[in-house]
Short mmCIF file of C-alpha atoms and ligand atoms in Angstrom, two decimals:
data_model
loop_
_atom_site.label_atom_id
_atom_site.label_comp_id
_atom_site.label_asym_id
_atom_site.label_seq_id
_atom_site.Cartn_x
_atom_site.Cartn_y
_atom_site.Cartn_z
CA MET A 1 23.94 30.58 23.02
CA ASN A 2 27.01 28.54 22.34
CA GLU A 3 27.84 29.02 18.94
CA LYS A 4 27.88 25.16 18.48
CA PHE A 5 24.01 25.58 19.07
CA GLN A 6 23.66 27.22 16.07
CA PRO A 7 22.36 25.33 13.02
CA VAL A 8 25.11 24.64 10.46
CA ARG A 9 26.07 27.02 7.98
CA GLY A 10 23.85 26.07 4.81
CA THR A 11 20.56 24.37 6.19
CA GLN A 12 17.65 25.13 7.32
CA ASP A 13 14.96 24.00 10.03
CA LEU A 14 11.90 24.01 8.19
CA LEU A 15 9.69 25.19 10.65
CA PRO A 16 5.61 24.23 10.68
CA ASP A 17 4.31 27.66 7.77
CA LEU A 18 7.23 26.14 5.66
CA LYS A 19 6.99 22.74 6.56
CA ASN A 20 3.46 22.66 5.08
CA THR A 21 4.31 24.04 1.90
CA PHE A 22 7.18 21.99 1.52
CA ARG A 23 4.22 19.23 1.77
CA TYR A 24 2.62 20.65 -0.31
CA ILE A 25 4.79 20.90 -3.13
CA GLU A 26 5.83 16.96 -2.38
CA SER A 27 2.10 15.82 -2.42
CA VAL A 28 1.36 18.05 -5.79
CA CYS A 29 5.52 16.44 -7.44
CA ARG A 30 4.24 13.22 -6.49
CA LEU A 31 -0.05 13.27 -7.63
CA THR A 32 2.09 14.75 -10.82
CA ALA A 33 4.13 11.85 -11.25
CA ALA A 34 1.28 8.67 -10.22
CA LEU A 35 -1.70 10.70 -13.47
CA PHE A 36 2.52 9.10 -15.83
CA GLY A 37 2.59 5.82 -13.75
CA PHE A 38 5.39 6.46 -11.41
CA LYS A 39 5.95 4.63 -8.54
CA ASP A 40 7.09 5.97 -4.88
CA ILE A 41 11.29 4.52 -3.99
CA ASP A 42 13.41 5.63 -1.09
CA THR A 43 16.51 5.14 -0.77
CA PRO A 44 19.70 5.96 1.59
CA ILE A 45 20.71 9.04 2.68
CA PHE A 46 24.33 7.62 2.42
CA GLU A 47 26.26 5.18 0.26
CA PHE A 48 29.56 3.69 -0.29
CA SER A 49 31.12 6.99 -1.89
CA ASP A 50 31.76 5.31 -5.41
CA VAL A 51 27.73 5.16 -5.86
CA PHE A 52 29.24 9.06 -6.21
CA HIS A 53 32.76 9.11 -7.85
CA ARG A 54 32.85 6.28 -10.46
CA THR A 55 29.35 8.06 -11.80
CA LEU A 56 29.16 11.85 -11.54
CA GLY A 57 32.45 12.38 -12.44
CA GLU A 58 35.48 13.53 -10.58
CA THR A 59 36.00 16.21 -12.42
CA SER A 60 32.06 17.36 -11.42
CA ASP A 61 31.51 20.73 -9.35
CA ALA A 62 29.31 18.12 -7.70
CA ILE A 63 31.83 15.60 -6.39
CA SER A 64 35.60 17.47 -6.72
CA LYS A 65 34.67 20.26 -3.67
CA GLU A 66 31.11 19.66 -2.88
CA THR A 67 30.56 16.47 -0.66
CA TYR A 68 30.24 15.47 2.17
CA THR A 69 32.67 12.29 2.62
CA PHE A 70 33.58 10.51 5.62
CA THR A 71 34.92 7.32 7.20
CA ASP A 72 32.83 5.22 9.33
CA ARG A 73 33.40 3.74 12.74
CA GLY A 74 34.23 -0.14 10.00
CA GLY A 75 36.94 1.92 8.10
CA ASN A 76 33.95 2.43 5.10
CA SER A 77 34.29 5.63 2.58
CA LEU A 78 30.91 7.23 2.69
CA THR A 79 29.24 9.82 1.14
CA LEU A 80 26.00 11.92 1.83
CA ARG A 81 24.46 11.98 -1.53
CA PRO A 82 24.18 15.43 -3.37
CA GLU A 83 22.14 14.60 -5.59
CA GLY A 84 19.33 10.95 -6.54
CA THR A 85 20.10 9.31 -9.69
CA ALA A 86 22.63 7.40 -8.80
CA GLY A 87 21.70 5.62 -5.45
CA LEU A 88 18.24 5.61 -6.98
CA VAL A 89 20.07 3.01 -9.97
CA ARG A 90 22.43 1.35 -7.64
CA ALA A 91 19.15 1.19 -5.95
CA PHE A 92 17.83 -0.81 -9.06
CA ILE A 93 20.72 -2.79 -9.50
CA SER A 94 21.26 -4.44 -6.39
CA ASN A 95 17.45 -5.01 -5.88
CA GLY A 96 18.31 -6.97 -8.98
CA MET A 97 15.24 -4.61 -10.78
CA THR A 98 17.26 -5.64 -14.11
CA GLN A 99 13.75 -7.61 -15.31
CA ASP A 100 10.81 -4.74 -14.52
CA LEU A 101 11.65 -2.72 -17.22
CA PRO A 102 10.21 0.06 -17.87
CA LEU A 103 10.61 1.24 -14.34
CA ARG A 104 9.30 5.24 -13.75
CA LEU A 105 10.57 6.22 -10.11
CA TYR A 106 9.58 9.01 -8.49
CA TYR A 107 11.95 10.29 -4.74
CA TYR A 108 11.40 13.48 -3.02
CA GLY A 109 14.17 13.31 -0.06
CA PRO A 110 17.53 15.93 1.61
CA MET A 111 20.61 16.06 -0.47
CA PHE A 112 23.66 17.70 0.76
CA ARG A 113 26.83 19.97 -1.47
CA TYR A 114 29.54 21.81 0.19
CA GLU A 115 28.56 24.69 -1.76
CA ARG A 116 28.94 28.67 -1.27
CA PRO A 117 24.88 29.39 0.72
CA GLN A 118 22.78 31.77 -0.64
CA LYS A 119 19.24 33.17 -1.69
CA GLY A 120 17.89 28.87 -2.77
CA ARG A 121 21.67 27.03 -2.70
CA TYR A 122 21.43 25.39 0.96
CA ARG A 123 23.95 22.79 1.99
CA GLN A 124 21.58 20.32 3.00
CA PHE A 125 18.16 21.05 0.49
CA HIS A 126 15.79 18.48 -0.78
CA GLN A 127 14.49 17.14 -4.42
CA VAL A 128 11.68 15.77 -5.54
CA GLY A 129 12.55 13.58 -8.21
CA VAL A 130 11.08 10.65 -12.00
CA GLU A 131 13.62 8.70 -13.55
CA THR A 132 12.42 6.58 -16.04
CA LEU A 133 14.58 3.30 -17.06
CA GLY A 134 14.59 0.96 -19.66
CA LEU A 135 12.99 3.44 -22.33
CA GLU A 136 15.45 4.38 -25.42
CA SER A 137 12.85 6.29 -27.29
CA PRO A 138 12.96 10.13 -27.21
CA HIS A 139 8.91 9.59 -26.39
CA ALA A 140 10.39 8.88 -22.54
CA ASP A 141 12.09 12.41 -22.78
CA SER A 142 9.64 13.97 -23.59
CA GLU A 143 7.13 12.80 -21.19
CA VAL A 144 8.89 13.99 -18.18
CA ILE A 145 9.55 17.29 -19.35
CA ALA A 146 5.62 17.48 -19.66
CA LEU A 147 5.23 15.46 -16.46
CA ALA A 148 7.83 18.75 -15.04
CA HIS A 149 6.11 21.14 -17.12
CA LEU A 150 2.86 20.20 -15.52
CA PHE A 151 4.27 20.11 -12.03
CA LEU A 152 5.21 23.65 -12.31
CA GLN A 153 1.71 24.31 -13.27
CA ARG A 154 -0.36 22.89 -10.76
CA LEU A 155 1.98 24.44 -8.19
CA GLY A 156 0.94 27.95 -10.35
CA VAL A 157 4.99 28.73 -11.11
CA ALA A 158 4.79 27.54 -14.35
CA GLU A 159 4.24 31.49 -16.21
CA ALA A 160 7.77 31.91 -14.61
CA ALA A 161 9.88 29.83 -15.54
CA LYS A 162 11.83 29.16 -19.13
CA LEU A 163 12.25 24.99 -20.72
CA GLU A 164 15.74 26.20 -21.93
CA LEU A 165 17.16 22.15 -24.35
CA ASN A 166 19.42 20.94 -25.46
CA SER A 167 21.39 18.23 -26.67
CA LEU A 168 24.25 16.92 -26.13
CA GLY A 169 24.65 14.06 -28.26
CA ASP A 170 25.91 10.22 -27.94
CA ALA A 171 29.22 9.29 -26.99
CA ASP A 172 31.08 10.14 -29.68
CA SER A 173 29.33 13.25 -30.06
CA ARG A 174 31.00 14.49 -27.11
CA ALA A 175 33.76 13.32 -27.99
CA ALA A 176 34.48 14.04 -30.95
CA TYR A 177 33.08 17.54 -29.79
CA ARG A 178 35.48 17.62 -26.51
CA GLU A 179 38.61 17.42 -29.45
CA ARG A 180 37.78 20.18 -31.30
CA LEU A 181 37.21 22.35 -28.19
CA VAL A 182 40.31 21.79 -26.44
CA GLU A 183 41.91 22.42 -29.76
CA PHE A 184 40.20 25.60 -30.42
CA LEU A 185 40.27 26.75 -26.73
CA ASN A 186 44.30 25.79 -26.46
CA ASP A 187 45.13 28.96 -28.28
CA PHE A 188 43.43 30.98 -25.53
CA ALA A 189 44.82 29.19 -22.64
CA THR A 190 46.11 31.58 -20.34
CA GLN A 191 43.66 33.79 -21.39
CA LEU A 192 41.16 31.87 -19.76
CA SER A 193 39.67 32.33 -16.27
CA PRO A 194 41.53 30.07 -13.79
CA ASP A 195 38.89 27.94 -13.03
CA SER A 196 38.65 27.48 -16.66
CA GLN A 197 41.62 26.48 -16.39
CA GLU A 198 41.26 24.02 -14.87
CA ARG A 199 38.82 22.15 -17.07
CA LEU A 200 40.61 22.49 -19.87
CA SER A 201 42.09 19.09 -19.12
CA LYS A 202 39.39 18.30 -16.36
CA ASN A 203 36.28 18.84 -17.49
CA PRO A 204 36.61 21.34 -21.57
CA LEU A 205 32.19 21.08 -22.37
CA ARG A 206 31.49 22.43 -18.19
CA ILE A 207 33.66 25.64 -19.73
CA LEU A 208 30.75 26.59 -22.35
CA ASP A 209 28.10 27.94 -19.30
CA SER A 210 30.82 29.95 -17.15
CA LYS A 211 30.13 33.22 -16.38
CA ASP A 212 32.74 34.57 -16.93
CA GLU A 213 33.50 37.98 -18.47
CA GLY A 214 36.26 37.65 -20.96
CA ASP A 215 35.48 33.10 -21.55
CA ARG A 216 32.05 34.20 -22.69
CA LYS A 217 34.02 36.71 -24.87
CA ILE A 218 35.74 34.29 -26.74
CA LEU A 219 33.07 31.30 -26.20
CA GLU A 220 31.51 33.49 -29.39
CA ARG A 221 33.60 32.35 -32.42
CA ALA A 222 33.66 27.68 -30.41
CA PRO A 223 33.48 25.55 -32.34
CA LYS A 224 29.60 24.58 -31.81
CA LEU A 225 28.05 21.58 -30.65
CA SER A 226 25.20 20.64 -32.50
CA GLU A 227 27.86 20.80 -35.86
CA SER A 228 29.29 17.73 -33.96
CA LEU A 229 26.20 15.56 -32.93
CA THR A 230 25.88 12.43 -35.72
CA SER A 231 22.65 11.67 -37.96
CA GLY A 232 21.60 9.68 -34.92
CA SER A 233 21.92 12.24 -32.37
CA VAL A 234 20.64 15.06 -34.23
CA GLU A 235 17.42 13.03 -35.20
CA PHE A 236 16.74 12.20 -31.72
CA PHE A 237 16.75 15.28 -30.35
CA GLY A 238 14.74 16.68 -33.53
CA ARG A 239 11.81 13.46 -32.38
CA LEU A 240 11.60 15.38 -28.65
CA GLN A 241 11.30 19.28 -30.37
CA GLU A 242 8.80 17.71 -32.49
CA ASP A 243 6.70 16.10 -29.24
CA LEU A 244 7.47 19.30 -27.50
CA LYS A 245 5.30 21.01 -29.94
CA ILE A 246 2.08 18.42 -30.21
CA LEU A 247 2.30 18.62 -26.06
CA GLY A 248 2.00 22.65 -26.56
CA ILE A 249 5.14 23.05 -24.11
CA PRO A 250 7.35 26.02 -25.00
CA PHE A 251 10.72 25.52 -25.25
CA VAL A 252 13.86 27.50 -26.19
CA LEU A 253 17.36 25.45 -27.76
CA ASN A 254 20.56 26.92 -25.43
CA GLU A 255 23.67 25.83 -27.05
CA LYS A 256 25.30 26.39 -23.73
CA LEU A 257 23.75 24.30 -21.35
CA VAL A 258 25.56 21.69 -20.58
CA ARG A 259 24.96 20.05 -16.63
CA GLY A 260 27.79 19.64 -14.19
CA LEU A 261 27.37 16.09 -13.92
CA ASP A 262 29.20 13.76 -15.89
CA TYR A 263 26.43 11.47 -17.14
CA TYR A 264 24.30 12.99 -19.41
CA ARG A 265 23.46 12.02 -22.98
CA HIS A 266 21.59 13.29 -25.03
CA THR A 267 19.10 14.88 -23.84
CA VAL A 268 19.89 18.31 -21.30
CA PHE A 269 17.59 20.66 -20.10
CA GLU A 270 16.67 22.88 -17.77
CA PHE A 271 13.30 25.12 -16.43
CA THR A 272 14.63 28.70 -15.05
CA THR A 273 13.22 31.49 -13.84
CA ASP A 274 14.81 34.78 -13.03
CA GLN A 275 12.57 35.26 -10.06
CA LEU A 276 15.65 34.11 -8.11
CA GLY A 277 18.54 35.96 -8.50
CA ALA A 278 21.29 33.44 -9.34
CA GLN A 279 19.35 29.93 -8.70
CA GLY A 280 17.30 30.58 -11.55
CA ALA A 281 17.30 26.44 -12.44
CA LEU A 282 13.83 25.40 -10.41
CA VAL A 283 13.57 21.49 -12.47
CA ALA A 284 16.59 19.70 -13.59
CA GLY A 285 17.96 16.99 -15.87
CA GLY A 286 18.14 14.74 -18.94
CA ARG A 287 18.76 11.41 -20.67
CA TYR A 288 22.11 9.45 -19.06
CA ASP A 289 21.94 5.74 -21.12
CA GLY A 290 25.55 4.64 -20.11
CA LEU A 291 25.29 5.11 -16.00
CA VAL A 292 23.87 2.26 -15.53
CA GLU A 293 26.47 -0.31 -17.57
CA SER A 294 29.05 2.05 -15.87
CA MET A 295 27.68 1.11 -12.28
CA GLY A 296 27.58 -3.05 -13.20
CA GLY A 297 24.64 -3.18 -14.53
CA PRO A 298 23.13 -4.17 -17.54
CA SER A 299 23.07 -1.22 -20.30
CA THR A 300 19.70 0.64 -19.50
CA PRO A 301 18.43 3.93 -21.08
CA GLY A 302 17.71 6.45 -18.06
CA VAL A 303 16.33 9.23 -18.77
CA GLY A 304 14.60 12.04 -15.69
CA TRP A 305 15.14 15.53 -13.67
CA ALA A 306 15.08 16.40 -9.74
CA ALA A 307 13.47 20.07 -8.82
CA GLY A 308 14.83 21.94 -6.03
CA VAL A 309 11.86 22.42 -3.66
CA GLU A 310 13.67 25.51 -1.59
CA ARG A 311 13.77 27.35 -5.27
CA LEU A 312 10.02 26.00 -5.61
CA ALA A 313 8.63 26.54 -2.08
CA LEU A 314 9.95 30.91 -2.28
CA LEU A 315 8.55 30.67 -5.84
CA VAL A 316 5.03 29.06 -3.93
CA GLU A 317 5.23 31.16 -0.73
CA GLY A 318 1.73 32.36 0.19
CA ARG A 319 0.43 30.91 -1.70
CA VAL A 320 0.12 27.62 -0.86
CA PRO A 321 -4.42 26.47 0.14
CA ALA A 322 -5.57 25.69 3.12
CA GLU A 323 -5.78 22.33 4.78
CA PRO A 324 -9.42 22.26 5.31
CA VAL A 325 -9.80 21.89 9.44
CA ASN A 326 -12.57 20.41 10.62
CA ARG A 327 -11.32 21.01 14.29
CA VAL A 328 -13.12 21.01 17.46
CA ALA A 329 -11.68 23.90 20.11
CA ILE A 330 -13.13 22.42 23.92
CA ILE A 331 -13.64 24.97 26.11
CA PRO A 332 -13.95 23.93 29.65
CA ALA A 333 -14.69 27.10 32.71
CA ASP A 334 -12.55 25.36 35.21
CA GLU A 335 -10.66 22.15 36.08
CA THR A 336 -13.84 19.69 37.32
CA ALA A 337 -15.21 20.14 33.20
CA ALA A 338 -10.81 20.18 31.72
CA LYS A 339 -11.22 16.22 33.17
CA ILE A 340 -14.34 16.34 31.55
CA GLY A 341 -13.15 18.14 27.97
CA LEU A 342 -9.57 15.55 28.56
CA LYS A 343 -12.10 12.50 27.73
CA MET A 344 -14.33 14.09 25.39
CA ALA A 345 -11.03 15.54 23.28
CA PHE A 346 -9.64 11.68 23.28
CA ASP A 347 -13.37 10.29 22.04
CA LEU A 348 -13.73 12.90 19.05
CA ARG A 349 -9.71 12.24 18.37
CA THR A 350 -10.79 8.63 18.74
CA ALA A 351 -13.93 9.32 16.03
CA GLY A 352 -11.30 10.60 13.98
CA ILE A 353 -12.33 14.57 14.50
CA ALA A 354 -8.90 16.95 15.57
CA CYS A 355 -9.50 19.01 18.42
CA GLU A 356 -7.73 21.03 21.26
CA LEU A 357 -8.89 20.63 24.16
CA LEU A 358 -8.52 24.94 26.57
CA GLU A 359 -6.93 25.34 29.51
CA PRO A 360 -9.41 27.10 31.74
CA GLY A 361 -9.34 31.04 31.74
CA ASN A 362 -10.18 33.64 30.03
CA ILE A 363 -13.52 33.20 27.66
CA GLY A 364 -12.24 35.82 24.84
CA LYS A 365 -8.55 35.01 25.16
CA ARG A 366 -9.89 30.83 25.00
CA LEU A 367 -11.87 31.89 21.36
CA LYS A 368 -9.31 33.91 19.72
CA ARG A 369 -6.89 30.74 20.73
CA ALA A 370 -9.56 28.90 18.48
CA ASN A 371 -10.12 31.71 15.90
CA LYS A 372 -6.23 31.01 15.60
CA ILE A 373 -6.13 27.18 14.74
CA GLY A 374 -8.98 27.00 12.18
CA ALA A 375 -11.72 25.59 14.62
CA ARG A 376 -15.37 25.34 13.31
CA ALA A 377 -16.90 24.73 16.34
CA ALA A 378 -15.88 25.30 20.12
CA VAL A 379 -17.62 22.64 22.81
CA ILE A 380 -18.50 24.60 25.99
CA LEU A 381 -18.02 22.66 29.30
CA GLY A 382 -19.72 25.09 32.10
CA GLU A 383 -21.30 25.35 35.74
CA ALA A 384 -24.92 24.59 33.68
CA GLU A 385 -23.71 21.85 30.99
CA LEU A 386 -21.74 20.36 34.28
CA ALA A 387 -25.37 19.94 36.32
CA GLN A 388 -27.16 19.12 33.64
CA GLN A 389 -24.28 16.39 32.62
CA THR A 390 -24.49 18.25 28.92
CA ALA A 391 -21.99 20.08 26.24
CA THR A 392 -22.76 23.06 24.66
CA VAL A 393 -21.88 23.09 20.90
CA LYS A 394 -21.12 26.10 19.26
CA ASP A 395 -21.19 26.61 15.41
CA LEU A 396 -18.52 28.56 14.54
CA THR A 397 -19.08 29.05 10.91
CA ALA A 398 -22.92 29.78 11.51
CA SER A 399 -22.69 31.90 15.07
CA ALA A 400 -25.56 28.15 15.79
CA GLN A 401 -25.24 26.76 18.93
CA GLU A 402 -27.13 24.07 20.31
CA THR A 403 -27.84 22.26 24.03
CA VAL A 404 -26.52 18.16 23.45
CA PRO A 405 -26.39 15.10 26.15
CA ALA A 406 -22.17 14.37 26.79
CA ALA A 407 -22.82 11.22 25.75
CA ALA A 408 -24.21 12.51 22.15
CA LEU A 409 -20.82 15.00 21.58
CA THR A 410 -19.23 12.55 19.00
CA ALA A 411 -22.36 12.38 16.97
CA HIS A 412 -23.07 15.67 17.23
CA VAL A 413 -20.10 17.18 15.85
CA GLN A 414 -20.22 14.35 12.92
CA LYS A 415 -23.21 15.74 12.32
CA LEU A 416 -22.46 19.50 12.33
CA PHE A 417 -19.54 18.12 9.77
CA SER A 418 -20.43 15.79 7.34
P1 HAM B 1 20.90 19.44 -10.10
O1 HAM B 1 20.53 19.74 -11.66
O2 HAM B 1 22.61 19.31 -9.79
O3 HAM B 1 20.35 17.69 -11.15
O4 HAM B 1 19.87 19.45 -9.01
C1 HAM B 1 18.70 19.40 -9.76
C2 HAM B 1 18.22 20.46 -8.69
O5 HAM B 1 18.08 20.58 -7.28
C3 HAM B 1 18.64 21.88 -9.35
O6 HAM B 1 17.76 22.87 -10.08
C4 HAM B 1 18.18 22.90 -8.23
O7 HAM B 1 17.05 23.13 -8.24
C5 HAM B 1 18.38 21.65 -6.78
N1 HAM B 1 19.62 22.07 -6.32
C6 HAM B 1 20.50 21.45 -6.74
N2 HAM B 1 22.12 22.07 -5.87
C7 HAM B 1 21.28 22.55 -4.48
C8 HAM B 1 21.14 23.44 -3.25
N3 HAM B 1 23.05 23.70 -3.19
N4 HAM B 1 20.35 24.32 -3.01
C9 HAM B 1 19.17 24.43 -3.75
N5 HAM B 1 18.79 23.48 -4.35
C10 HAM B 1 19.86 23.30 -5.41
C11 HAM B 1 20.60 16.59 -10.24
O8 HAM B 1 20.36 16.70 -8.97
C12 HAM B 1 20.45 15.03 -11.52
N6 HAM B 1 19.85 14.13 -10.07
C13 HAM B 1 19.17 15.38 -11.87
C14 HAM B 1 18.17 14.52 -12.94
C15 HAM B 1 17.48 13.07 -12.37
N7 HAM B 1 19.33 14.14 -13.74
C16 HAM B 1 18.47 12.66 -14.36
N8 HAM B 1 18.09 12.69 -13.21
#
């Protein structure tokens, strides 16, 4: 096959079984979010590049190495969204929703990052996510974390996930810590991994979650982020932890959790699993007070998270409940019967009953097909039925059958399924 006609590296086709799993994950998330008062929102897949470049941080990996940015025919620089938060905040500002606070919004859709593909990591992937705007209390943080917890519980994967929590503190705490960390790391600058050396001047906090052995050794003696938190930040973080205890949601503190995007303040968290190899983050998020303002809106606090649907799909594989089907298979004896069957099928569908018209042929094979599509009933149109203008309805779950006038078929099937 022409190489051009392979899927692009890092993308995948969602064939019907996988698509069904995605739909299930999305609907469990949407329904859980609705319990917390969240409403659905969709924003475009691409935005002016500034929406992401100015907010996620020029030095974050997501921006410096991973965006799909292109110039359109009108000369605009556009970027395929690498995540959902910045576009949602753009929508919040440009639609003048600033009067409707507080807002609780839920979204689902594809995201794009030019990352090295591996298990659980794609270049086009999907997120479900929630954002709360206009709430500054730590209760908002605990509520979105509770929502994520309940979502994972309803998917049956909560047991496989661990909640890790950290606080980056407010803007002052962050700036103070950055200074202390750089001062400490400068003494080891030449011993750091090349990646960390680069980050030292651009985004030193990210060095904290370096996977490099040598870096980790050096970091053991580094000043702790928690020691630079202002008293207000310490109190905020304490209240959040208290909430989580009240809710009975277990968590572990992880001082090294700093998250890749620049907009976070105070709370950062991840639900991680050890069942997916290197790509263990299932749900990730935090508080981003200051983001709305940095995009030209009024000062508005925000907190939320996003979950990777591909990763959740790997965990729930084989456990997606089958949709209950009330399907009918119509089995005509020949071409004349098929024409009558065509109309019967249409009438059944008009009445809201799913059905498939099987082509004339071997009866054994067709009953197998009826079974495969999950039909609960088969309508047999044989010679006798044609002669008497009837149809024989076989209840495939009860192995009972009844011959009814053709004109009464829809009513009969409706009764059977009620
Ligand atoms: P993020 O940590 O960049 O945060 O992504 C959230 C989740 O998306 C990850 O935990 C992971 O499950 C999934 N994910 C990320 N990249 C990939 C990939 N290449 N392939 C498959 N799955 C992936 C955000 O995107 C923030 N916007 C979250 C947030 C919302 N913070 C506040 N509100």
